[in-house]
Tab-separated table of C-alpha atoms in Angstrom:
chain	number	residue	atom	x	y	z
B	1	MET	CA	7.055	-49.881	-42.346
B	2	ARG	CA	10.308	-48.319	-41.357
B	3	ARG	CA	9.291	-44.906	-42.071
B	4	ALA	CA	5.859	-45.370	-40.213
B	5	ARG	CA	7.684	-46.685	-36.907
B	6	THR	CA	10.190	-43.620	-37.133
B	7	SER	CA	6.971	-41.143	-37.384
B	8	LEU	CA	5.534	-42.702	-34.427
B	9	ILE	CA	8.525	-42.410	-32.322
B	10	LEU	CA	8.794	-38.765	-33.175
B	11	LEU	CA	5.049	-38.436	-32.084
B	12	ALA	CA	5.853	-40.039	-28.645
B	13	LEU	CA	9.037	-37.750	-28.353
B	14	ALA	CA	7.432	-34.589	-29.428
B	15	PRO	CA	5.835	-33.585	-26.021
B	16	LEU	CA	9.318	-34.098	-24.178
B	17	LEU	CA	11.147	-32.265	-27.281
B	18	LEU	CA	8.566	-29.452	-27.109
B	19	GLY	CA	9.068	-29.426	-22.977
B	20	ALA	CA	12.612	-29.211	-23.353
B	21	VAL	CA	12.696	-25.405	-24.970
B	22	GLN	CA	9.942	-24.321	-22.740
B	23	PRO	CA	10.852	-22.269	-19.532
B	24	ARG	CA	10.508	-23.622	-16.207
B	25	LEU	CA	9.256	-22.485	-12.600
B	26	VAL	CA	11.387	-22.856	-9.899
B	27	PRO	CA	8.626	-21.759	-7.098
B	28	ASP	CA	8.877	-21.564	-3.157
B	29	VAL	CA	7.105	-20.136	-0.191
B	30	SER	CA	8.428	-17.956	2.795
B	31	SER	CA	6.940	-20.279	5.221
B	32	ARG	CA	5.833	-23.872	4.430
B	33	SER	CA	4.024	-24.057	7.812
B	34	ILE	CA	1.864	-21.434	9.832
B	35	GLU	CA	0.802	-21.628	13.235
B	36	ILE	CA	-2.325	-20.269	14.685
B	37	ILE	CA	-2.067	-19.353	18.366
B	38	TYR	CA	-4.526	-17.133	20.570
B	39	SER	CA	-2.438	-13.803	19.337
B	40	PHE	CA	-2.485	-14.495	15.867
B	41	ASN	CA	-3.938	-11.352	13.850
B	42	GLY	CA	-2.909	-12.199	10.253
B	43	ALA	CA	0.054	-12.968	8.291
B	44	GLN	CA	2.131	-12.103	5.210
B	45	LEU	CA	3.136	-14.989	2.975
B	46	LEU	CA	5.856	-14.648	0.501
B	47	LEU	CA	5.351	-16.417	-2.689
B	48	PHE	CA	8.635	-16.338	-5.193
B	49	GLY	CA	10.756	-17.996	-7.210
B	50	ALA	CA	12.658	-18.032	-10.697
B	51	ILE	CA	11.694	-18.513	-14.206
B	52	LEU	CA	14.642	-20.950	-15.817
B	53	TYR	CA	14.611	-20.162	-19.484
B	54	PRO	CA	16.422	-22.498	-22.151
B	55	GLY	CA	20.122	-21.661	-22.488
B	56	GLY	CA	19.684	-18.863	-20.017
B	57	ARG	CA	18.557	-16.350	-22.529
B	58	VAL	CA	15.415	-14.031	-21.338
B	59	PRO	CA	13.379	-12.931	-24.151
B	60	LYS	CA	12.969	-9.549	-25.093
B	61	ARG	CA	9.293	-9.760	-23.968
B	62	PRO	CA	9.609	-11.691	-20.736
B	63	ALA	CA	6.493	-13.950	-19.733
B	64	ASP	CA	3.790	-13.042	-17.189
B	65	VAL	CA	3.502	-14.755	-13.655
B	66	ILE	CA	0.176	-15.386	-11.941
B	67	VAL	CA	0.023	-16.880	-8.593
B	68	VAL	CA	-2.956	-18.412	-6.713
B	69	LEU	CA	-3.278	-19.649	-3.001
B	70	LYS	CA	-6.241	-21.900	-2.348
B	71	GLY	CA	-7.455	-22.903	1.094
B	72	PRO	CA	-9.058	-26.636	1.599
B	73	VAL	CA	-12.410	-26.967	-0.051
B	74	GLN	CA	-15.700	-26.862	2.399
B	75	PRO	CA	-19.267	-27.234	1.935
B	76	ILE	CA	-21.103	-24.229	2.700
B	77	VAL	CA	-24.733	-22.853	3.034
B	78	VAL	CA	-25.452	-19.118	1.988
B	79	ARG	CA	-28.492	-17.752	3.268
B	80	GLN	CA	-30.194	-14.622	2.101
B	81	LYS	CA	-31.927	-12.298	4.713
B	82	GLN	CA	-34.745	-10.188	4.165
B	83	LYS	CA	-37.289	-7.898	6.235
B	84	ILE	CA	-40.325	-9.513	6.422
B	85	ALA	CA	-42.928	-7.619	8.768
B	86	GLY	CA	-40.085	-5.459	10.152
B	87	ILE	CA	-38.134	-8.421	11.284
B	88	TRP	CA	-34.663	-9.619	9.397
B	89	MET	CA	-35.337	-13.300	8.650
B	90	ASN	CA	-33.539	-15.738	6.417
B	91	ALA	CA	-35.965	-15.764	3.259
B	92	ASP	CA	-33.892	-18.162	0.773
B	93	SER	CA	-30.695	-20.318	0.974
B	94	ASN	CA	-28.423	-21.961	-1.498
B	95	ARG	CA	-26.154	-24.876	-0.493
B	96	PHE	CA	-22.462	-25.235	-2.220
B	97	ARG	CA	-21.234	-28.825	-1.845
B	98	SER	CA	-17.461	-27.361	-2.231
B	99	ALA	CA	-15.970	-24.250	-2.354
B	100	PRO	CA	-12.425	-22.816	-1.516
B	101	SER	CA	-12.171	-21.859	1.959
B	102	TYR	CA	-9.607	-19.314	1.116
B	103	TYR	CA	-8.462	-17.870	-2.260
B	104	ALA	CA	-6.140	-15.174	-3.288
B	105	ILE	CA	-4.769	-14.507	-6.679
B	106	ALA	CA	-1.968	-11.895	-7.669
B	107	SER	CA	-0.647	-11.439	-11.161
B	108	SER	CA	1.980	-9.529	-12.968
B	109	GLN	CA	-1.172	-7.695	-15.187
B	110	PRO	CA	-4.710	-8.060	-14.870
B	111	ILE	CA	-5.898	-11.294	-15.775
B	112	LYS	CA	-8.085	-10.479	-18.640
B	113	GLU	CA	-5.111	-8.813	-20.077
B	114	LEU	CA	-3.218	-12.009	-20.049
B	115	VAL	CA	-5.473	-14.918	-21.021
B	116	ASP	CA	-9.042	-15.346	-22.614
B	117	GLU	CA	-12.070	-16.298	-20.784
B	118	ARG	CA	-11.591	-19.915	-21.658
B	119	THR	CA	-8.056	-20.395	-20.522
B	120	ALA	CA	-8.986	-18.474	-17.003
B	121	ALA	CA	-11.753	-20.663	-16.588
B	122	ILE	CA	-10.075	-23.755	-17.028
B	123	TYR	CA	-7.291	-22.673	-14.337
B	124	GLU	CA	-9.788	-20.843	-12.218
B	125	LEU	CA	-7.952	-17.598	-12.509
B	126	GLY	CA	-10.008	-14.840	-10.890
B	127	LEU	CA	-12.833	-14.643	-8.842
B	128	GLN	CA	-15.205	-14.920	-11.341
B	129	ASN	CA	-13.758	-18.001	-12.711
B	130	LEU	CA	-13.890	-20.130	-9.567
B	131	GLN	CA	-15.840	-23.583	-10.056
B	132	LEU	CA	-18.172	-23.448	-7.149
B	133	SER	CA	-20.243	-26.545	-6.878
B	134	THR	CA	-23.673	-25.977	-5.776
B	135	GLY	CA	-26.075	-28.362	-4.673
B	136	GLY	CA	-28.183	-28.750	-7.732
B	137	GLY	CA	-31.928	-28.238	-8.275
B	138	ALA	CA	-31.761	-24.400	-8.110
B	139	LEU	CA	-32.512	-22.168	-11.200
B	140	PRO	CA	-29.305	-20.914	-13.082
B	141	GLU	CA	-30.335	-17.069	-12.033
B	142	LYS	CA	-30.564	-18.108	-8.356
B	143	GLU	CA	-27.499	-20.141	-8.452
B	144	ARG	CA	-25.656	-17.167	-10.048
B	145	ARG	CA	-26.625	-14.526	-7.390
B	146	PHE	CA	-25.973	-16.675	-4.637
B	147	GLU	CA	-22.415	-17.266	-6.136
B	148	ALA	CA	-21.965	-13.613	-6.392
B	149	GLY	CA	-23.089	-13.290	-2.289
B	150	LEU	CA	-20.812	-16.015	-1.606
B	151	VAL	CA	-17.682	-14.347	-3.319
B	152	ASP	CA	-18.685	-11.142	-1.708
B	153	LEU	CA	-19.378	-12.239	1.600
B	154	LYS	CA	-15.622	-14.043	1.316
B	155	ARG	CA	-14.062	-11.077	0.246
B	156	ARG	CA	-15.595	-8.556	3.325
B	157	ASN	CA	-14.044	-11.368	5.474
B	158	ALA	CA	-10.532	-11.025	3.795
B	159	LEU	CA	-10.974	-14.859	2.592
B	160	TYR	CA	-10.908	-14.008	-1.112
B	161	SER	CA	-8.797	-11.371	-2.851
B	162	GLU	CA	-7.095	-10.584	-5.925
B	163	ASP	CA	-4.774	-8.117	-6.850
B	164	PRO	CA	-3.926	-7.509	-10.575
B	165	ARG	CA	-0.720	-6.258	-10.091
B	166	GLY	CA	0.606	-7.778	-7.225
B	167	VAL	CA	3.455	-9.796	-8.602
B	168	GLU	CA	6.560	-8.032	-9.450
B	169	ILE	CA	9.211	-9.821	-11.829
B	170	SER	CA	12.871	-8.692	-11.456
B	171	GLU	CA	14.977	-8.735	-14.533
B	172	GLY	CA	12.382	-11.044	-16.429
B	173	VAL	CA	13.661	-13.739	-13.960
B	174	LEU	CA	12.651	-13.398	-10.380
B	175	TYR	CA	9.439	-12.896	-9.192
B	176	ARG	CA	7.550	-12.360	-5.905
B	177	ALA	CA	4.128	-11.617	-4.421
B	178	ARG	CA	2.815	-11.154	-1.036
B	179	LEU	CA	-0.429	-12.531	-0.108
B	180	PHE	CA	-2.407	-11.754	3.240
B	181	ILE	CA	-3.407	-14.852	5.596
B	182	PRO	CA	-6.295	-13.236	8.101
B	183	SER	CA	-6.817	-14.282	11.378
B	184	GLN	CA	-10.017	-16.239	10.824
B	185	VAL	CA	-8.267	-18.431	8.155
B	186	PRO	CA	-9.578	-22.190	8.355
B	187	VAL	CA	-6.812	-24.768	9.345
B	188	GLY	CA	-5.823	-27.334	6.798
B	189	THR	CA	-3.233	-27.441	3.704
B	190	TYR	CA	-3.251	-24.919	1.271
B	191	THR	CA	-1.763	-25.015	-2.427
B	192	ALA	CA	0.526	-22.187	-3.882
B	193	GLU	CA	0.120	-22.675	-7.406
B	194	THR	CA	2.200	-20.453	-9.776
B	195	PHE	CA	1.660	-20.031	-13.614
B	196	LEU	CA	3.828	-18.700	-16.281
B	197	VAL	CA	1.618	-16.945	-18.980
B	198	ASP	CA	2.860	-16.147	-22.709
B	199	GLU	CA	0.815	-14.855	-25.268
B	200	GLY	CA	-2.274	-15.637	-23.804
B	201	ARG	CA	-0.949	-19.411	-23.229
B	202	VAL	CA	0.044	-21.120	-19.768
B	203	ILE	CA	3.305	-22.378	-20.758
B	204	ALA	CA	4.483	-23.734	-17.249
B	205	ALA	CA	2.924	-24.353	-13.842
B	206	ALA	CA	4.297	-25.478	-10.279
B	207	THR	CA	2.794	-26.104	-6.967
B	208	ARG	CA	3.947	-25.964	-3.392
B	209	ASP	CA	1.921	-27.058	-0.291
B	210	VAL	CA	1.651	-24.620	3.015
B	211	GLU	CA	0.074	-26.336	6.085
B	212	ILE	CA	-1.880	-23.927	8.271
B	213	GLY	CA	-2.783	-25.339	11.875
B	214	LYS	CA	-3.245	-24.424	15.444
B	215	SER	CA	-1.037	-24.586	18.205
B	216	GLY	CA	-0.778	-24.272	21.712
B	217	PHE	CA	-4.111	-24.056	23.805
B	218	GLU	CA	-5.916	-23.757	20.335
B	219	ARG	CA	-4.465	-26.910	19.194
B	220	PHE	CA	-5.677	-28.634	22.440
B	221	VAL	CA	-9.269	-27.357	21.928
B	222	ALA	CA	-9.450	-28.202	18.327
B	223	LEU	CA	-8.180	-32.095	18.934
B	224	ALA	CA	-10.685	-32.523	21.743
B	225	ALA	CA	-13.744	-30.993	19.994
B	226	ARG	CA	-12.723	-33.366	16.989
B	227	ARG	CA	-11.767	-36.390	19.091
B	228	HIS	CA	-14.265	-36.476	21.948
B	229	ALA	CA	-17.223	-34.353	20.481
B	230	PHE	CA	-19.497	-35.703	23.049
B	231	LEU	CA	-17.253	-34.848	26.090
B	232	TYR	CA	-16.274	-31.380	24.648
B	233	GLY	CA	-20.126	-30.630	24.359
B	234	ILE	CA	-20.927	-31.430	27.886
B	235	ALA	CA	-17.999	-29.368	28.821
B	236	ALA	CA	-18.996	-26.542	26.816
B	237	VAL	CA	-22.454	-26.775	28.477
B	238	LEU	CA	-21.081	-26.887	32.013
B	239	LEU	CA	-18.441	-24.049	31.085
B	240	SER	CA	-21.446	-21.983	29.756
B	241	LEU	CA	-23.729	-22.548	32.852
B	242	GLY	CA	-20.910	-21.974	35.452
B	243	LEU	CA	-20.166	-18.328	33.740
B	244	GLY	CA	-23.847	-17.622	33.774
B	245	TRP	CA	-24.143	-18.503	37.381
B	246	ALA	CA	-20.803	-16.408	38.383
B	247	ALA	CA	-22.298	-13.374	36.455
B	248	ALA	CA	-25.360	-13.775	38.169
B	249	MET	CA	-23.860	-14.069	41.402
B	250	ALA	CA	-21.990	-10.916	40.754
B	251	PHE	CA	-24.706	-8.836	39.705
B	252	ARG	CA	-26.620	-10.143	42.940
B	253	LYS	CA	-23.796	-8.758	45.121
B	254	ARG	CA	-23.824	-5.548	43.527
B	255	ALA	CA	-27.299	-5.240	44.148
C-alpha cells in the first residue's frame, strides 16, 4: 500500500519534474500597442526574447524558434468570379465562419524541417496548416479550392505571410524576428506566440498580446459607426449627396 502511494505521488509530480529540466522562453515585443492614424502606412513589429536552459548550459545543438502573430478571427465570404457572356460575375462563393484576419509566421528554419505534419497541424504552423472554419455543406474539393483562394487573397494583401528563415538566434540563447504590419490591418487584440522546437517536438511555448487600434479622427469615426450606426449611416448619405452636389455645381460653372 505504501509502495502504491509512493508510485502515485511520483506520477503526479512527473510533469513538474520533467518541466524543471526543460528550457523556458522569455518573450517580448517591441510595442504592446500600435495606433493607426490617417498617415499610418505600416509598421515593423519586433518579436524577441531569450531561451533559458537548465543550469544556464546551452546544448551543442541549440533548439529552434518559431514565432507567430495572429489577428482576431472574423467571418469572411470568398467569391469566385467568372466571365459569363463577356461580363465578370460572381459565379460561386463559400463562407468561412472564422478565419484569422492577420497571420504571420517566421522561423529559424523551414517549418517542414523542424516538425512533422501532425505537429504543424496541431499548432497551426504555416499557412497550409491554418484551421479555417468553413460554413459546411460544401464538397471537400470546393472547400479546399476556396481555402487556397482565401490564403492567396490574404497574401496578396500582405495580411498573411511566412518567412522560413526570419528568426535570428544569437549564441543559442537570444532570438529576434521582425514582422510587417500592413496599413490595412484590422484592429483588435493580436496574439504573438513563440514556440521552442527541438528534435521535432515543441518543448516550450509562450504568448504576448499586442493591441492594434485607431486614434485621432479615425478612432472617432470608428466609434461613431459602432455606437450610433443609424445616425452614422444618415450622415454618410448626406455627406455623399453634398459632395455630389458640390461636384455638379463645379462642373456646371466650368461649362
